[in-house]
Amino acid sequence: MRRKVEGYIFDLDGVLTNTSEFHYLAWKRIAEELKIPFDRKINENLKGVSRHECLRILLGERNPDSSLFEELLARKNSYYRDYIKRITPKSLLPGALNILDCIREKGGRIAVASVSKNTDEVMTMLGIRGKFDVILDGYSVKKTKPEPEQFLLASKMLSIVPGCCVVFEDSSAGIEAAKRAGMLSVGIGSSKRLDSADLVFNGLDKIEFNSMLGKLERF
Ligand SMILES: [Mg+2]
C-alpha cells in the first residue's frame, strides 16, 4: 500500500537558512583564540552536532577543566548570537518559502527540529515562525542527532506516525537519525555526503514538490 506523507520535519541550519556560516565563523574565532588549527574541512564534522560535542571535536586531545570548557561554550554562543543579529527574511535559503507553501496547500503539518538553542529567535528573525506547527530546539531533548529522539518527539507532537513523516536534513547525522526514527529522508546538499538519504537535492529550490512527493510515497 502506498504511504501518505503528512508530516514534514525540517532541520534549520543548512536547510532553511545558512546560520551554518555563522557557526563556522564563531568556531573559527574560538579556534584562533586557542591557537587550534581549524578550516572548513574540519567544520564539516561539526554539522548537525550539539555545541558541547562540537567543542570536544575542536579540542581533540586537549582536555580543559570543566569551568574553562563551560566558559568556551558560552563564549562560542555569544559570538554566534552576535553574528545572527544580521539575520533577516532575506537570509532564508532559496526555495524555502515555496516548499512551506506547497506543504500547506497539500494539508501537511510542519515541524522544525534543530539542535540549535537559538532556534526560536532565528525562526522569528527569518519571519517564518508562524508557518510551523511544532518548533523543537536544542532544549527539547537530551539525546541529539544521530539519536532519533527529537524526530520521534516531532512526530508525536504533529500527531503523525513516523512512517508518514519526511525529514529534510543537510547533515549525515540528521539523515541517520531520520532512518533510526523510521522516517523518510531528503538530504539537502551533496549526494556524495548524504548518500544514505532516500532522495538528495542540492537545495530546496531544486525540489519539484509533487514529483518529490510521488517518489517518497512509493518507497
Ligand atoms: Mg543542519
Short mmCIF file of C-alpha atoms and ligand atoms in Angstrom, two decimals:
data_model
loop_
_atom_site.label_atom_id
_atom_site.label_comp_id
_atom_site.label_asym_id
_atom_site.label_seq_id
_atom_site.Cartn_x
_atom_site.Cartn_y
_atom_site.Cartn_z
CA MET A 1 0.00 0.00 0.00
CA ARG A 2 1.26 3.47 -0.79
CA ARG A 3 2.07 5.57 2.24
CA LYS A 4 0.76 9.09 2.61
CA VAL A 5 3.31 11.69 3.67
CA GLU A 6 1.62 14.05 6.12
CA GLY A 7 4.37 15.30 8.45
CA TYR A 8 7.29 17.42 7.23
CA ILE A 9 10.20 17.93 9.59
CA PHE A 10 12.91 20.45 8.75
CA ASP A 11 16.35 20.89 10.16
CA LEU A 12 17.12 24.61 10.45
CA ASP A 13 20.84 25.21 9.90
CA GLY A 14 21.90 24.47 6.36
CA VAL A 15 18.37 23.67 5.19
CA LEU A 16 16.08 26.68 5.76
CA THR A 17 18.85 29.19 6.34
CA ASN A 18 22.57 29.40 6.39
CA THR A 19 23.38 30.03 10.02
CA SER A 20 25.93 27.27 9.46
CA GLU A 21 28.16 30.07 8.15
CA PHE A 22 27.75 31.96 11.46
CA HIS A 23 28.54 28.78 13.41
CA TYR A 24 31.64 28.36 11.28
CA LEU A 25 32.77 31.95 11.94
CA ALA A 26 32.13 31.62 15.69
CA TRP A 27 34.04 28.33 15.97
CA LYS A 28 36.85 29.77 13.86
CA ARG A 29 37.18 32.70 16.26
CA ILE A 30 37.32 30.28 19.24
CA ALA A 31 39.91 28.10 17.47
CA GLU A 32 42.05 31.15 16.68
CA GLU A 33 41.93 32.28 20.30
CA LEU A 34 43.02 28.79 21.40
CA LYS A 35 45.59 28.56 18.56
CA ILE A 36 43.98 25.35 17.30
CA PRO A 37 44.06 24.70 13.53
CA PHE A 38 40.58 24.99 12.03
CA ASP A 39 39.23 25.18 8.50
CA ARG A 40 36.07 24.45 6.50
CA LYS A 41 37.03 20.79 6.15
CA ILE A 42 37.20 20.29 9.93
CA ASN A 43 33.98 22.32 10.18
CA GLU A 44 32.15 19.62 8.15
CA ASN A 45 32.48 17.31 11.19
CA LEU A 46 30.65 19.84 13.35
CA LYS A 47 27.49 19.98 11.25
CA GLY A 48 24.33 18.73 12.96
CA VAL A 49 26.25 18.11 16.18
CA SER A 50 25.47 19.72 19.57
CA ARG A 51 27.57 22.66 20.75
CA HIS A 52 29.02 20.53 23.55
CA GLU A 53 30.09 17.78 21.14
CA CYS A 54 31.45 20.35 18.65
CA LEU A 55 33.77 21.73 21.30
CA ARG A 56 35.00 18.21 22.15
CA ILE A 57 35.78 17.62 18.47
CA LEU A 58 37.52 21.00 18.18
CA LEU A 59 39.65 20.40 21.30
CA GLY A 60 40.71 16.88 20.26
CA GLU A 61 43.29 15.62 22.78
CA ARG A 62 43.18 18.84 24.83
CA ASN A 63 41.21 18.40 28.00
CA PRO A 64 40.47 21.68 29.80
CA ASP A 65 38.87 21.68 33.25
CA SER A 66 35.10 21.85 33.30
CA SER A 67 34.89 25.56 34.16
CA LEU A 68 37.01 26.54 31.15
CA PHE A 69 35.02 24.10 28.98
CA GLU A 70 31.75 25.76 30.04
CA GLU A 71 33.25 29.21 29.53
CA LEU A 72 34.28 28.27 25.97
CA LEU A 73 30.76 27.00 25.23
CA ALA A 74 29.28 30.28 26.47
CA ARG A 75 31.85 32.32 24.56
CA LYS A 76 31.11 30.49 21.30
CA ASN A 77 27.38 31.09 21.78
CA SER A 78 27.89 34.78 22.44
CA TYR A 79 29.96 35.13 19.22
CA TYR A 80 27.27 33.22 17.35
CA ARG A 81 24.50 35.39 18.78
CA ASP A 82 26.38 38.48 17.63
CA TYR A 83 26.53 37.06 14.10
CA ILE A 84 22.86 36.02 13.95
CA LYS A 85 21.74 39.59 14.64
CA ARG A 86 22.40 40.01 10.93
CA ILE A 87 19.60 37.55 10.01
CA THR A 88 16.58 38.90 8.10
CA PRO A 89 13.90 37.19 5.93
CA LYS A 90 16.43 37.58 3.09
CA SER A 91 18.57 35.01 4.90
CA LEU A 92 16.10 32.23 4.01
CA LEU A 93 17.64 29.84 1.52
CA PRO A 94 16.14 29.79 -1.99
CA GLY A 95 13.05 27.59 -2.25
CA ALA A 96 12.27 27.61 1.49
CA LEU A 97 9.12 29.73 1.34
CA ASN A 98 7.87 27.90 -1.74
CA ILE A 99 8.12 24.42 -0.22
CA LEU A 100 6.42 25.55 3.00
CA ASP A 101 3.53 26.91 0.92
CA CYS A 102 3.31 23.70 -1.18
CA ILE A 103 3.09 21.62 2.02
CA ARG A 104 0.33 23.84 3.39
CA GLU A 105 -1.63 23.51 0.14
CA LYS A 106 -1.48 19.72 0.49
CA GLY A 107 -2.70 19.99 4.10
CA GLY A 108 0.59 18.73 5.53
CA ARG A 109 1.82 19.58 9.00
CA ILE A 110 5.24 21.14 9.54
CA ALA A 111 7.85 20.97 12.29
CA VAL A 112 11.35 22.29 12.75
CA ALA A 113 13.75 20.07 14.70
CA SER A 114 17.14 21.63 15.33
CA VAL A 115 19.94 21.13 17.84
CA SER A 116 20.31 24.90 17.98
CA LYS A 117 19.29 26.52 21.25
CA ASN A 118 18.62 29.73 19.33
CA THR A 119 16.01 28.13 17.04
CA ASP A 120 13.09 30.24 18.20
CA GLU A 121 14.94 33.52 17.79
CA VAL A 122 16.31 32.56 14.36
CA MET A 123 12.86 31.47 13.11
CA THR A 124 11.38 34.76 14.29
CA MET A 125 14.08 36.81 12.57
CA LEU A 126 13.54 34.82 9.37
CA GLY A 127 9.83 35.66 9.61
CA ILE A 128 8.70 32.01 9.30
CA ARG A 129 7.87 31.11 12.87
CA GLY A 130 4.12 31.25 12.21
CA LYS A 131 4.36 28.74 9.36
CA PHE A 132 5.31 25.89 11.69
CA ASP A 133 3.01 23.71 13.81
CA VAL A 134 5.82 22.48 16.04
CA ILE A 135 9.16 24.04 16.96
CA LEU A 136 11.75 21.83 18.65
CA ASP A 137 15.11 23.28 19.64
CA GLY A 138 18.21 22.15 21.48
CA TYR A 139 16.36 22.28 24.79
CA SER A 140 13.64 19.83 23.68
CA VAL A 141 15.53 16.54 24.06
CA LYS A 142 18.54 15.06 25.84
CA LYS A 143 19.89 12.89 23.05
CA THR A 144 20.76 14.76 19.88
CA LYS A 145 21.11 13.51 16.28
CA PRO A 146 22.07 10.83 15.20
CA GLU A 147 19.77 9.66 18.02
CA PRO A 148 16.17 9.67 16.74
CA GLU A 149 14.68 11.18 19.93
CA GLN A 150 13.93 14.67 18.57
CA PHE A 151 12.33 13.45 15.34
CA LEU A 152 10.19 10.98 17.28
CA LEU A 153 9.07 13.81 19.55
CA ALA A 154 8.22 15.91 16.48
CA SER A 155 6.13 13.05 15.06
CA LYS A 156 4.29 12.71 18.35
CA MET A 157 3.62 16.45 18.60
CA LEU A 158 2.43 16.58 14.99
CA SER A 159 0.19 13.53 15.75
CA ILE A 160 1.54 11.80 12.65
CA VAL A 161 3.18 8.33 12.79
CA PRO A 162 6.93 8.25 11.95
CA GLY A 163 6.35 6.26 8.74
CA CYS A 164 4.28 9.16 7.35
CA CYS A 165 6.91 11.79 8.19
CA VAL A 166 9.74 13.05 6.00
CA VAL A 167 12.85 14.76 7.32
CA PHE A 168 14.84 17.42 5.42
CA GLU A 169 18.45 17.44 6.60
CA ASP A 170 21.85 18.70 5.45
CA SER A 171 23.93 16.56 7.84
CA SER A 172 24.66 12.85 7.72
CA ALA A 173 23.97 12.67 11.49
CA GLY A 174 20.47 14.03 10.77
CA ILE A 175 19.82 11.55 7.96
CA GLU A 176 20.87 8.72 10.25
CA ALA A 177 18.53 9.99 12.97
CA ALA A 178 15.64 10.06 10.45
CA LYS A 179 16.39 6.47 9.44
CA ARG A 180 16.53 5.33 13.07
CA ALA A 181 13.20 7.07 13.66
CA GLY A 182 11.68 5.05 10.79
CA MET A 183 11.07 8.18 8.70
CA LEU A 184 11.66 9.07 5.07
CA SER A 185 14.62 11.37 4.49
CA VAL A 186 15.56 14.04 1.99
CA GLY A 187 19.19 15.16 2.01
CA ILE A 188 19.89 18.80 1.18
CA GLY A 189 23.43 19.18 -0.15
CA SER A 190 25.97 16.95 -1.81
CA SER A 191 24.71 13.48 -2.81
CA LYS A 192 28.15 12.07 -2.03
CA ARG A 193 27.99 13.09 1.62
CA LEU A 194 24.27 12.30 2.04
CA ASP A 195 24.08 9.08 0.03
CA SER A 196 22.11 7.24 2.71
CA ALA A 197 19.12 9.62 2.30
CA ASP A 198 16.10 8.39 0.30
CA LEU A 199 16.38 11.41 -2.02
CA VAL A 200 19.02 14.14 -2.28
CA PHE A 201 18.70 17.65 -3.74
CA ASN A 202 21.30 20.37 -3.93
CA GLY A 203 18.91 22.87 -2.31
CA LEU A 204 15.22 23.28 -1.52
CA ASP A 205 14.88 25.28 -4.75
CA LYS A 206 15.86 22.18 -6.74
CA ILE A 207 12.78 20.29 -5.49
CA GLU A 208 9.74 19.91 -7.70
CA PHE A 209 7.26 19.31 -4.91
CA ASN A 210 4.69 16.99 -6.49
CA SER A 211 7.29 14.85 -8.19
CA MET A 212 9.25 14.50 -4.92
CA LEU A 213 6.11 13.57 -3.05
CA GLY A 214 5.22 10.96 -5.67
CA LYS A 215 8.65 9.34 -5.26
CA LEU A 216 8.55 9.42 -1.46
CA GLU A 217 5.11 7.83 -1.31
CA ARG A 218 6.34 4.93 -3.44
CA PHE A 219 9.15 4.00 -1.00
MG MG B 1 21.87 21.19 9.62
#
